[in-house]
């Protein structure tokens, strides 16, 4: 959905340039230059946009549910690790970029969904995603959110990133996380409590063309991902009036479970050993969260998370 909106916005910008409204394009480019740093400075959210009625129908389509397992004290800042990426990241968008799911369950906390910086270079589209509460995934941006002295901010980071979307097959429980420790370092530097989040059903929304590691397709996808910064999974789902083929996601329920916070004491210069220790604890808590809730959402007892 976001990709389609981005394409429309870019197309509209091209029309302005080629048409008789080139001066509007020039004015917007000036605005873009002056406003370039906003995605790294907390964005520019709009409660009006986040409350659009269309998001209610978006959440009900799957449907999307947000499950609270513990209180999150608004006097602290939090770093929420979202898993898995899936193809659409529907759970992250539906729960953290639209109101009222998160606001009702965690009053006093403001969520910021961090996404790839490349999206904020798209004319007009950047204004829309910022209004929904999305900000850059850069270190500068995460630091800005977690530096709020009064607490009440929650950085939401899809830990597996674009690379993990290539594992987004129905039934897949593989997470790209063993080498991803930057979020741990950020949590330590700012004293932000870590919260594991697992979104059951995220990988069931699309069927992806088989791309096992080592295959020619996977090799091409990984090379393109390194060059462009984002992955290109080959997926399909259902159509508007038929269920055999199309790009509309399947109607599969998504249950995004927010775990208990892991208290983190601020450490401006954490050592590698301290980062590794907290990372190991995070993996332990994430696995525990998954095991405690998997039976509620149709995951067989013998299946467990796979960390890569």
PDB file of C-alpha atoms in Angstrom:
ATOM      1  CA  UNK A   1       0.000   0.000   0.000  1.00  0.00           C
ATOM      2  CA  UNK A   2       2.727   2.446   0.989  1.00  0.00           C
ATOM      3  CA  UNK A   3       4.669   1.600  -2.156  1.00  0.00           C
ATOM      4  CA  UNK A   4       1.638   2.380  -4.301  1.00  0.00           C
ATOM      5  CA  UNK A   5       1.148   5.713  -2.537  1.00  0.00           C
ATOM      6  CA  UNK A   6       4.852   6.506  -2.993  1.00  0.00           C
ATOM      7  CA  UNK A   7       4.630   5.759  -6.721  1.00  0.00           C
ATOM      8  CA  UNK A   8       1.570   7.990  -7.041  1.00  0.00           C
ATOM      9  CA  UNK A   9       3.329  10.858  -5.222  1.00  0.00           C
ATOM     10  CA  UNK A  10       6.437  10.568  -7.391  1.00  0.00           C
ATOM     11  CA  UNK A  11       4.266  10.462 -10.513  1.00  0.00           C
ATOM     12  CA  UNK A  12       2.406  13.562  -9.400  1.00  0.00           C
ATOM     13  CA  UNK A  13       5.715  15.367  -8.863  1.00  0.00           C
ATOM     14  CA  UNK A  14       6.868  14.437 -12.379  1.00  0.00           C
ATOM     15  CA  UNK A  15       3.591  15.795 -13.786  1.00  0.00           C
ATOM     16  CA  UNK A  16       4.235  19.101 -12.018  1.00  0.00           C
ATOM     17  CA  UNK A  17       7.701  19.332 -13.548  1.00  0.00           C
ATOM     18  CA  UNK A  18       6.615  18.443 -17.086  1.00  0.00           C
ATOM     19  CA  UNK A  19       3.371  20.403 -16.990  1.00  0.00           C
ATOM     20  CA  UNK A  20       2.601  24.059 -16.554  1.00  0.00           C
ATOM     21  CA  UNK A  21       3.089  23.880 -12.802  1.00  0.00           C
ATOM     22  CA  UNK A  22       6.876  23.565 -12.781  1.00  0.00           C
ATOM     23  CA  UNK A  23       7.074  26.563 -10.434  1.00  0.00           C
ATOM     24  CA  UNK A  24       5.186  24.546  -7.805  1.00  0.00           C
ATOM     25  CA  UNK A  25       7.752  21.782  -8.191  1.00  0.00           C
ATOM     26  CA  UNK A  26      10.542  24.326  -7.671  1.00  0.00           C
ATOM     27  CA  UNK A  27       8.842  25.667  -4.538  1.00  0.00           C
ATOM     28  CA  UNK A  28       8.438  22.136  -3.206  1.00  0.00           C
ATOM     29  CA  UNK A  29      12.119  21.363  -3.865  1.00  0.00           C
ATOM     30  CA  UNK A  30      12.990  24.463  -1.837  1.00  0.00           C
ATOM     31  CA  UNK A  31      10.723  23.228   0.939  1.00  0.00           C
ATOM     32  CA  UNK A  32      12.355  19.793   0.723  1.00  0.00           C
ATOM     33  CA  UNK A  33      15.779  21.363   1.144  1.00  0.00           C
ATOM     34  CA  UNK A  34      14.728  23.424   4.160  1.00  0.00           C
ATOM     35  CA  UNK A  35      12.808  20.543   5.765  1.00  0.00           C
ATOM     36  CA  UNK A  36      15.304  17.771   5.020  1.00  0.00           C
ATOM     37  CA  UNK A  37      16.263  17.155   8.645  1.00  0.00           C
ATOM     38  CA  UNK A  38      12.724  16.821  10.032  1.00  0.00           C
ATOM     39  CA  UNK A  39      12.510  12.990   9.668  1.00  0.00           C
ATOM     40  CA  UNK A  40      15.524  12.774  12.000  1.00  0.00           C
ATOM     41  CA  UNK A  41      14.089  15.284  14.467  1.00  0.00           C
ATOM     42  CA  UNK A  42      10.871  13.581  15.526  1.00  0.00           C
ATOM     43  CA  UNK A  43       8.954  14.050  12.291  1.00  0.00           C
ATOM     44  CA  UNK A  44       5.702  15.954  12.045  1.00  0.00           C
ATOM     45  CA  UNK A  45       2.825  13.746  13.166  1.00  0.00           C
ATOM     46  CA  UNK A  46      -0.831  14.610  12.665  1.00  0.00           C
ATOM     47  CA  UNK A  47      -3.501  13.186  14.940  1.00  0.00           C
ATOM     48  CA  UNK A  48      -6.011  13.932  12.183  1.00  0.00           C
ATOM     49  CA  UNK A  49      -4.184  11.704   9.683  1.00  0.00           C
ATOM     50  CA  UNK A  50      -3.579   8.968  12.255  1.00  0.00           C
ATOM     51  CA  UNK A  51      -7.290   8.958  13.036  1.00  0.00           C
ATOM     52  CA  UNK A  52      -8.590   8.637   9.454  1.00  0.00           C
ATOM     53  CA  UNK A  53     -11.567   6.273   9.230  1.00  0.00           C
ATOM     54  CA  UNK A  54      -9.825   4.310   6.468  1.00  0.00           C
ATOM     55  CA  UNK A  55      -7.335   2.979   9.031  1.00  0.00           C
ATOM     56  CA  UNK A  56     -10.176   1.470  11.030  1.00  0.00           C
ATOM     57  CA  UNK A  57     -11.193  -0.535   7.960  1.00  0.00           C
ATOM     58  CA  UNK A  58      -7.536  -1.364   7.266  1.00  0.00           C
ATOM     59  CA  UNK A  59      -7.174  -2.886  10.747  1.00  0.00           C
ATOM     60  CA  UNK A  60     -10.477  -4.726  10.477  1.00  0.00           C
ATOM     61  CA  UNK A  61      -9.603  -6.258   7.084  1.00  0.00           C
ATOM     62  CA  UNK A  62      -7.082  -8.741   8.511  1.00  0.00           C
ATOM     63  CA  UNK A  63      -7.982  -8.028  11.412  1.00  0.00           C
ATOM     64  CA  UNK A  64      -5.070  -6.515  13.357  1.00  0.00           C
ATOM     65  CA  UNK A  65      -4.973  -6.784  17.149  1.00  0.00           C
ATOM     66  CA  UNK A  66      -2.574  -5.263  19.681  1.00  0.00           C
ATOM     67  CA  UNK A  67      -2.065  -7.346  22.839  1.00  0.00           C
ATOM     68  CA  UNK A  68      -0.697  -5.836  26.023  1.00  0.00           C
ATOM     69  CA  UNK A  69       1.113  -8.120  28.472  1.00  0.00           C
ATOM     70  CA  UNK A  70       2.597  -5.545  30.844  1.00  0.00           C
ATOM     71  CA  UNK A  71       2.348  -1.909  31.854  1.00  0.00           C
ATOM     72  CA  UNK A  72       4.777   0.556  30.279  1.00  0.00           C
ATOM     73  CA  UNK A  73       5.385   3.466  32.636  1.00  0.00           C
ATOM     74  CA  UNK A  74       5.177   6.711  30.595  1.00  0.00           C
ATOM     75  CA  UNK A  75       7.894   8.219  32.789  1.00  0.00           C
ATOM     76  CA  UNK A  76      10.442   6.157  30.827  1.00  0.00           C
ATOM     77  CA  UNK A  77      11.472   6.013  27.182  1.00  0.00           C
ATOM     78  CA  UNK A  78      11.296   2.657  25.411  1.00  0.00           C
ATOM     79  CA  UNK A  79      12.813   0.907  22.426  1.00  0.00           C
ATOM     80  CA  UNK A  80      10.374  -1.640  21.019  1.00  0.00           C
ATOM     81  CA  UNK A  81      11.932  -4.355  18.852  1.00  0.00           C
ATOM     82  CA  UNK A  82       9.328  -5.489  16.306  1.00  0.00           C
ATOM     83  CA  UNK A  83       9.490  -9.029  14.846  1.00  0.00           C
ATOM     84  CA  UNK A  84       9.152 -10.345  12.174  1.00  0.00           C
ATOM     85  CA  UNK A  85       9.435  -7.928   9.243  1.00  0.00           C
ATOM     86  CA  UNK A  86       7.135  -9.881   6.926  1.00  0.00           C
ATOM     87  CA  UNK A  87       6.437  -8.408   3.483  1.00  0.00           C
ATOM     88  CA  UNK A  88       4.009  -5.650   4.417  1.00  0.00           C
ATOM     89  CA  UNK A  89       4.879  -4.918   8.088  1.00  0.00           C
ATOM     90  CA  UNK A  90       1.124  -4.524   8.497  1.00  0.00           C
ATOM     91  CA  UNK A  91       1.161  -5.082  12.247  1.00  0.00           C
ATOM     92  CA  UNK A  92       3.694  -2.320  12.828  1.00  0.00           C
ATOM     93  CA  UNK A  93       1.817   0.151  10.657  1.00  0.00           C
ATOM     94  CA  UNK A  94      -1.680  -0.703  11.890  1.00  0.00           C
ATOM     95  CA  UNK A  95      -0.758  -0.625  15.569  1.00  0.00           C
ATOM     96  CA  UNK A  96       1.823   2.158  15.798  1.00  0.00           C
ATOM     97  CA  UNK A  97       0.908   4.541  12.950  1.00  0.00           C
ATOM     98  CA  UNK A  98      -2.852   4.695  13.383  1.00  0.00           C
ATOM     99  CA  UNK A  99      -5.012   5.597  16.345  1.00  0.00           C
ATOM    100  CA  UNK A 100      -6.387   4.459  18.730  1.00  0.00           C
ATOM    101  CA  UNK A 101      -4.828   0.962  19.359  1.00  0.00           C
ATOM    102  CA  UNK A 102      -1.555   1.962  21.010  1.00  0.00           C
ATOM    103  CA  UNK A 103      -2.906   5.143  22.589  1.00  0.00           C
ATOM    104  CA  UNK A 104      -5.696   3.269  24.366  1.00  0.00           C
ATOM    105  CA  UNK A 105      -3.491   0.480  25.728  1.00  0.00           C
ATOM    106  CA  UNK A 106      -0.455   2.584  26.627  1.00  0.00           C
ATOM    107  CA  UNK A 107      -1.657   6.072  27.587  1.00  0.00           C
ATOM    108  CA  UNK A 108       1.067   8.667  27.926  1.00  0.00           C
ATOM    109  CA  UNK A 109       3.379   6.995  25.408  1.00  0.00           C
ATOM    110  CA  UNK A 110       3.985   8.325  21.893  1.00  0.00           C
ATOM    111  CA  UNK A 111       5.153   5.687  19.363  1.00  0.00           C
ATOM    112  CA  UNK A 112       7.568   6.489  16.528  1.00  0.00           C
ATOM    113  CA  UNK A 113       7.975   3.864  13.815  1.00  0.00           C
ATOM    114  CA  UNK A 114      11.486   4.059  12.344  1.00  0.00           C
ATOM    115  CA  UNK A 115      11.728   3.234   8.638  1.00  0.00           C
ATOM    116  CA  UNK A 116      14.451   3.378   5.980  1.00  0.00           C
ATOM    117  CA  UNK A 117      15.672   6.948   5.309  1.00  0.00           C
ATOM    118  CA  UNK A 118      15.241   6.438   1.550  1.00  0.00           C
ATOM    119  CA  UNK A 119      11.443   6.819   1.881  1.00  0.00           C
ATOM    120  CA  UNK A 120      11.840  10.415   3.069  1.00  0.00           C
ATOM    121  CA  UNK A 121      13.390  11.411  -0.218  1.00  0.00           C
ATOM    122  CA  UNK A 122      10.120  10.739  -2.049  1.00  0.00           C
ATOM    123  CA  UNK A 123       8.302  14.033  -2.843  1.00  0.00           C
ATOM    124  CA  UNK A 124       4.971  14.519  -1.032  1.00  0.00           C
ATOM    125  CA  UNK A 125       5.031  10.918   0.234  1.00  0.00           C
ATOM    126  CA  UNK A 126       7.437  11.973   2.972  1.00  0.00           C
ATOM    127  CA  UNK A 127       4.843  14.430   4.282  1.00  0.00           C
ATOM    128  CA  UNK A 128       2.260  11.680   4.525  1.00  0.00           C
ATOM    129  CA  UNK A 129       4.449   9.127   6.325  1.00  0.00           C
ATOM    130  CA  UNK A 130       5.685  11.725   8.793  1.00  0.00           C
ATOM    131  CA  UNK A 131       2.093  12.715   9.548  1.00  0.00           C
ATOM    132  CA  UNK A 132       1.420   9.076  10.448  1.00  0.00           C
ATOM    133  CA  UNK A 133       4.241   9.097  12.993  1.00  0.00           C
ATOM    134  CA  UNK A 134       7.022   7.524  10.935  1.00  0.00           C
ATOM    135  CA  UNK A 135      10.563   8.806  11.261  1.00  0.00           C
ATOM    136  CA  UNK A 136      13.975   7.862   9.905  1.00  0.00           C
ATOM    137  CA  UNK A 137      15.743   4.730  11.121  1.00  0.00           C
ATOM    138  CA  UNK A 138      19.055   6.605  11.311  1.00  0.00           C
ATOM    139  CA  UNK A 139      21.042   6.726  14.555  1.00  0.00           C
ATOM    140  CA  UNK A 140      20.410  10.464  14.746  1.00  0.00           C
ATOM    141  CA  UNK A 141      16.665   9.919  14.576  1.00  0.00           C
ATOM    142  CA  UNK A 142      16.569   7.144  17.187  1.00  0.00           C
ATOM    143  CA  UNK A 143      18.733   9.262  19.504  1.00  0.00           C
ATOM    144  CA  UNK A 144      16.359  12.204  19.106  1.00  0.00           C
ATOM    145  CA  UNK A 145      13.332  10.128  20.094  1.00  0.00           C
ATOM    146  CA  UNK A 146      15.032   8.414  23.036  1.00  0.00           C
ATOM    147  CA  UNK A 147      16.549  11.649  24.375  1.00  0.00           C
ATOM    148  CA  UNK A 148      13.205  12.996  25.593  1.00  0.00           C
ATOM    149  CA  UNK A 149      13.972  13.962  29.174  1.00  0.00           C
ATOM    150  CA  UNK A 150      10.446  13.549  30.460  1.00  0.00           C
ATOM    151  CA  UNK A 151      10.060  10.035  29.085  1.00  0.00           C
ATOM    152  CA  UNK A 152       6.917   9.010  27.229  1.00  0.00           C
ATOM    153  CA  UNK A 153       8.570   8.211  23.884  1.00  0.00           C
ATOM    154  CA  UNK A 154       8.668   4.768  22.265  1.00  0.00           C
ATOM    155  CA  UNK A 155      10.959   4.023  19.326  1.00  0.00           C
ATOM    156  CA  UNK A 156       9.601   1.119  17.290  1.00  0.00           C
ATOM    157  CA  UNK A 157      12.291  -0.582  15.201  1.00  0.00           C
ATOM    158  CA  UNK A 158      11.742  -3.531  12.865  1.00  0.00           C
ATOM    159  CA  UNK A 159      14.947  -5.278  13.895  1.00  0.00           C
ATOM    160  CA  UNK A 160      15.253  -7.731  10.994  1.00  0.00           C
ATOM    161  CA  UNK A 161      15.068  -4.942   8.429  1.00  0.00           C
ATOM    162  CA  UNK A 162      14.737  -5.387   4.683  1.00  0.00           C
ATOM    163  CA  UNK A 163      16.910  -8.508   4.692  1.00  0.00           C
ATOM    164  CA  UNK A 164      14.386 -10.355   6.840  1.00  0.00           C
ATOM    165  CA  UNK A 165      11.580  -9.765   4.337  1.00  0.00           C
ATOM    166  CA  UNK A 166      13.246 -12.353   2.099  1.00  0.00           C
ATOM    167  CA  UNK A 167      12.416 -14.963   4.760  1.00  0.00           C
ATOM    168  CA  UNK A 168       8.751 -13.915   4.895  1.00  0.00           C
ATOM    169  CA  UNK A 169       7.161 -17.196   3.855  1.00  0.00           C
ATOM    170  CA  UNK A 170       3.999 -18.571   5.503  1.00  0.00           C
ATOM    171  CA  UNK A 171       5.021 -20.581   8.535  1.00  0.00           C
ATOM    172  CA  UNK A 172       8.534 -19.109   8.637  1.00  0.00           C
ATOM    173  CA  UNK A 173       9.922 -18.327  12.095  1.00  0.00           C
ATOM    174  CA  UNK A 174      13.416 -17.238  11.052  1.00  0.00           C
ATOM    175  CA  UNK A 175      14.581 -13.874  12.409  1.00  0.00           C
ATOM    176  CA  UNK A 176      17.673 -11.935  11.308  1.00  0.00           C
ATOM    177  CA  UNK A 177      18.903 -10.753  14.670  1.00  0.00           C
ATOM    178  CA  UNK A 178      22.150 -12.410  15.806  1.00  0.00           C
ATOM    179  CA  UNK A 179      24.342  -9.729  14.194  1.00  0.00           C
ATOM    180  CA  UNK A 180      21.955  -6.848  14.786  1.00  0.00           C
ATOM    181  CA  UNK A 181      23.121  -5.167  17.962  1.00  0.00           C
ATOM    182  CA  UNK A 182      22.927  -1.492  17.083  1.00  0.00           C
ATOM    183  CA  UNK A 183      19.539  -1.155  18.763  1.00  0.00           C
ATOM    184  CA  UNK A 184      21.024  -2.620  21.943  1.00  0.00           C
ATOM    185  CA  UNK A 185      23.785  -0.019  21.938  1.00  0.00           C
ATOM    186  CA  UNK A 186      21.236   2.780  21.421  1.00  0.00           C
ATOM    187  CA  UNK A 187      19.129   1.511  24.325  1.00  0.00           C
ATOM    188  CA  UNK A 188      22.164   1.466  26.598  1.00  0.00           C
ATOM    189  CA  UNK A 189      23.362   4.929  25.579  1.00  0.00           C
ATOM    190  CA  UNK A 190      19.977   6.466  26.341  1.00  0.00           C
ATOM    191  CA  UNK A 191      18.835   4.229  29.183  1.00  0.00           C
ATOM    192  CA  UNK A 192      15.748   3.252  27.168  1.00  0.00           C
ATOM    193  CA  UNK A 193      13.965   0.146  28.388  1.00  0.00           C
ATOM    194  CA  UNK A 194      13.879  -2.649  25.800  1.00  0.00           C
ATOM    195  CA  UNK A 195      10.563  -4.242  24.884  1.00  0.00           C
ATOM    196  CA  UNK A 196      10.342  -7.319  22.597  1.00  0.00           C
ATOM    197  CA  UNK A 197       7.307  -7.352  20.283  1.00  0.00           C
ATOM    198  CA  UNK A 198       6.218 -10.361  18.235  1.00  0.00           C
ATOM    199  CA  UNK A 199       3.558 -10.057  15.550  1.00  0.00           C
ATOM    200  CA  UNK A 200       1.877 -13.434  15.024  1.00  0.00           C
ATOM    201  CA  UNK A 201       0.504 -13.802  11.489  1.00  0.00           C
ATOM    202  CA  UNK A 202       2.812 -11.239   9.880  1.00  0.00           C
ATOM    203  CA  UNK A 203       4.354 -13.828   7.549  1.00  0.00           C
ATOM    204  CA  UNK A 204       1.007 -15.284   6.493  1.00  0.00           C
ATOM    205  CA  UNK A 205      -0.220 -12.318   4.429  1.00  0.00           C
ATOM    206  CA  UNK A 206       1.582 -13.201   1.184  1.00  0.00           C
ATOM    207  CA  UNK A 207       3.074 -16.175  -0.622  1.00  0.00           C
ATOM    208  CA  UNK A 208       6.616 -15.574  -1.779  1.00  0.00           C
ATOM    209  CA  UNK A 209       8.412 -17.273  -4.650  1.00  0.00           C
ATOM    210  CA  UNK A 210      10.749 -19.949  -3.273  1.00  0.00           C
ATOM    211  CA  UNK A 211      14.148 -18.348  -2.627  1.00  0.00           C
ATOM    212  CA  UNK A 212      16.195 -20.631  -0.354  1.00  0.00           C
ATOM    213  CA  UNK A 213      19.626 -19.397   0.635  1.00  0.00           C
ATOM    214  CA  UNK A 214      22.147 -20.201  -2.048  1.00  0.00           C
ATOM    215  CA  UNK A 215      19.587 -20.143  -4.858  1.00  0.00           C
ATOM    216  CA  UNK A 216      20.174 -17.830  -7.828  1.00  0.00           C
ATOM    217  CA  UNK A 217      17.078 -15.799  -6.932  1.00  0.00           C
ATOM    218  CA  UNK A 218      18.188 -15.264  -3.337  1.00  0.00           C
ATOM    219  CA  UNK A 219      21.686 -14.279  -4.491  1.00  0.00           C
ATOM    220  CA  UNK A 220      20.234 -11.684  -6.866  1.00  0.00           C
ATOM    221  CA  UNK A 221      17.861 -10.356  -4.183  1.00  0.00           C
ATOM    222  CA  UNK A 222      20.657 -10.034  -1.639  1.00  0.00           C
ATOM    223  CA  UNK A 223      22.917  -8.219  -4.112  1.00  0.00           C
ATOM    224  CA  UNK A 224      20.119  -5.792  -5.029  1.00  0.00           C
ATOM    225  CA  UNK A 225      19.384  -5.251  -1.348  1.00  0.00           C
ATOM    226  CA  UNK A 226      22.997  -4.271  -0.678  1.00  0.00           C
ATOM    227  CA  UNK A 227      22.991  -1.867  -3.641  1.00  0.00           C
ATOM    228  CA  UNK A 228      19.574  -0.217  -3.121  1.00  0.00           C
ATOM    229  CA  UNK A 229      19.178  -0.546   0.632  1.00  0.00           C
ATOM    230  CA  UNK A 230      15.850  -2.365   0.439  1.00  0.00           C
ATOM    231  CA  UNK A 231      14.854  -5.898  -0.550  1.00  0.00           C
ATOM    232  CA  UNK A 232      12.661  -6.998  -3.454  1.00  0.00           C
ATOM    233  CA  UNK A 233      10.712 -10.096  -2.404  1.00  0.00           C
ATOM    234  CA  UNK A 234       8.695 -11.682  -5.232  1.00  0.00           C
ATOM    235  CA  UNK A 235       5.291 -12.213  -3.682  1.00  0.00           C
ATOM    236  CA  UNK A 236       1.617 -12.607  -4.499  1.00  0.00           C
ATOM    237  CA  UNK A 237      -1.640 -13.081  -2.631  1.00  0.00           C
ATOM    238  CA  UNK A 238      -5.260 -12.561  -3.718  1.00  0.00           C
ATOM    239  CA  UNK A 239      -7.158 -10.342  -6.118  1.00  0.00           C
ATOM    240  CA  UNK A 240     -10.204  -8.152  -5.588  1.00  0.00           C
ATOM    241  CA  UNK A 241     -12.818 -10.677  -6.710  1.00  0.00           C
ATOM    242  CA  UNK A 242     -10.818 -13.919  -6.602  1.00  0.00           C
ATOM    243  CA  UNK A 243      -8.470 -15.590  -4.144  1.00  0.00           C
ATOM    244  CA  UNK A 244      -5.978 -17.348  -6.435  1.00  0.00           C
ATOM    245  CA  UNK A 245      -3.666 -14.510  -7.504  1.00  0.00           C
ATOM    246  CA  UNK A 246      -3.137 -10.794  -6.905  1.00  0.00           C
ATOM    247  CA  UNK A 247      -1.279  -8.277  -4.731  1.00  0.00           C
ATOM    248  CA  UNK A 248      -3.948  -7.741  -2.074  1.00  0.00           C
ATOM    249  CA  UNK A 249      -2.832  -9.449   1.161  1.00  0.00           C
ATOM    250  CA  UNK A 250      -4.751 -12.459   2.406  1.00  0.00           C
ATOM    251  CA  UNK A 251      -7.218 -11.886   5.226  1.00  0.00           C
ATOM    252  CA  UNK A 252      -5.205 -13.478   7.983  1.00  0.00           C
ATOM    253  CA  UNK A 253      -5.450 -12.253  11.588  1.00  0.00           C
ATOM    254  CA  UNK A 254      -2.433 -10.438  12.999  1.00  0.00           C
ATOM    255  CA  UNK A 255      -1.847 -10.437  16.746  1.00  0.00           C
ATOM    256  CA  UNK A 256       0.953  -8.077  17.761  1.00  0.00           C
ATOM    257  CA  UNK A 257       2.022  -8.993  21.296  1.00  0.00           C
ATOM    258  CA  UNK A 258       3.927  -6.363  23.280  1.00  0.00           C
ATOM    259  CA  UNK A 259       6.139  -8.018  25.899  1.00  0.00           C
ATOM    260  CA  UNK A 260       7.363  -6.894  29.283  1.00  0.00           C
ATOM    261  CA  UNK A 261      10.058  -4.190  29.451  1.00  0.00           C
ATOM    262  CA  UNK A 262      13.686  -5.060  30.142  1.00  0.00           C
ATOM    263  CA  UNK A 263      15.036  -2.322  32.440  1.00  0.00           C
ATOM    264  CA  UNK A 264      18.161  -0.690  31.002  1.00  0.00           C
ATOM    265  CA  UNK A 265      20.500   1.549  32.965  1.00  0.00           C
ATOM    266  CA  UNK A 266      22.056   4.374  30.967  1.00  0.00           C
ATOM    267  CA  UNK A 267      25.623   3.696  29.861  1.00  0.00           C
ATOM    268  CA  UNK A 268      27.105   6.316  27.543  1.00  0.00           C
ATOM    269  CA  UNK A 269      30.074   4.130  26.587  1.00  0.00           C
ATOM    270  CA  UNK A 270      28.987   0.488  26.710  1.00  0.00           C
ATOM    271  CA  UNK A 271      31.640  -2.146  26.103  1.00  0.00           C
ATOM    272  CA  UNK A 272      31.258  -4.930  23.561  1.00  0.00           C
ATOM    273  CA  UNK A 273      30.770  -7.375  26.416  1.00  0.00           C
ATOM    274  CA  UNK A 274      27.966  -5.278  27.948  1.00  0.00           C
ATOM    275  CA  UNK A 275      26.229  -5.000  24.568  1.00  0.00           C
ATOM    276  CA  UNK A 276      26.512  -8.760  24.031  1.00  0.00           C
ATOM    277  CA  UNK A 277      25.105  -9.501  27.499  1.00  0.00           C
ATOM    278  CA  UNK A 278      22.051  -7.304  26.977  1.00  0.00           C
ATOM    279  CA  UNK A 279      21.579  -8.686  23.467  1.00  0.00           C
ATOM    280  CA  UNK A 280      21.579 -12.234  24.855  1.00  0.00           C
ATOM    281  CA  UNK A 281      19.027 -11.228  27.504  1.00  0.00           C
ATOM    282  CA  UNK A 282      16.840  -9.637  24.817  1.00  0.00           C
ATOM    283  CA  UNK A 283      16.913 -12.836  22.748  1.00  0.00           C
ATOM    284  CA  UNK A 284      15.963 -14.813  25.836  1.00  0.00           C
ATOM    285  CA  UNK A 285      12.982 -12.543  26.582  1.00  0.00           C
ATOM    286  CA  UNK A 286      11.874 -12.544  22.935  1.00  0.00           C
ATOM    287  CA  UNK A 287      11.926 -16.328  22.800  1.00  0.00           C
ATOM    288  CA  UNK A 288      10.030 -16.530  26.091  1.00  0.00           C
ATOM    289  CA  UNK A 289       7.378 -14.132  24.772  1.00  0.00           C
ATOM    290  CA  UNK A 290       6.945 -16.264  21.650  1.00  0.00           C
ATOM    291  CA  UNK A 291       6.743 -19.545  23.580  1.00  0.00           C
ATOM    292  CA  UNK A 292       4.188 -18.196  26.051  1.00  0.00           C
ATOM    293  CA  UNK A 293       1.798 -17.018  23.335  1.00  0.00           C
ATOM    294  CA  UNK A 294       2.350 -19.277  20.306  1.00  0.00           C
ATOM    295  CA  UNK A 295      -0.364 -21.768  21.286  1.00  0.00           C
ATOM    296  CA  UNK A 296      -2.931 -18.937  21.272  1.00  0.00           C
ATOM    297  CA  UNK A 297      -2.259 -18.192  17.607  1.00  0.00           C
ATOM    298  CA  UNK A 298      -2.016 -21.574  15.947  1.00  0.00           C
ATOM    299  CA  UNK A 299       1.730 -22.213  16.186  1.00  0.00           C
ATOM    300  CA  UNK A 300       2.440 -25.954  16.767  1.00  0.00           C
ATOM    301  CA  UNK A 301       4.081 -26.795  20.083  1.00  0.00           C
ATOM    302  CA  UNK A 302       7.183 -28.246  18.400  1.00  0.00           C
ATOM    303  CA  UNK A 303       7.950 -25.030  16.459  1.00  0.00           C
ATOM    304  CA  UNK A 304      10.315 -22.403  17.850  1.00  0.00           C
ATOM    305  CA  UNK A 305      12.029 -19.244  16.702  1.00  0.00           C
ATOM    306  CA  UNK A 306      15.179 -19.554  14.627  1.00  0.00           C
ATOM    307  CA  UNK A 307      17.779 -16.823  15.140  1.00  0.00           C
ATOM    308  CA  UNK A 308      20.214 -16.064  12.303  1.00  0.00           C
TER     309      UNK A 308
END
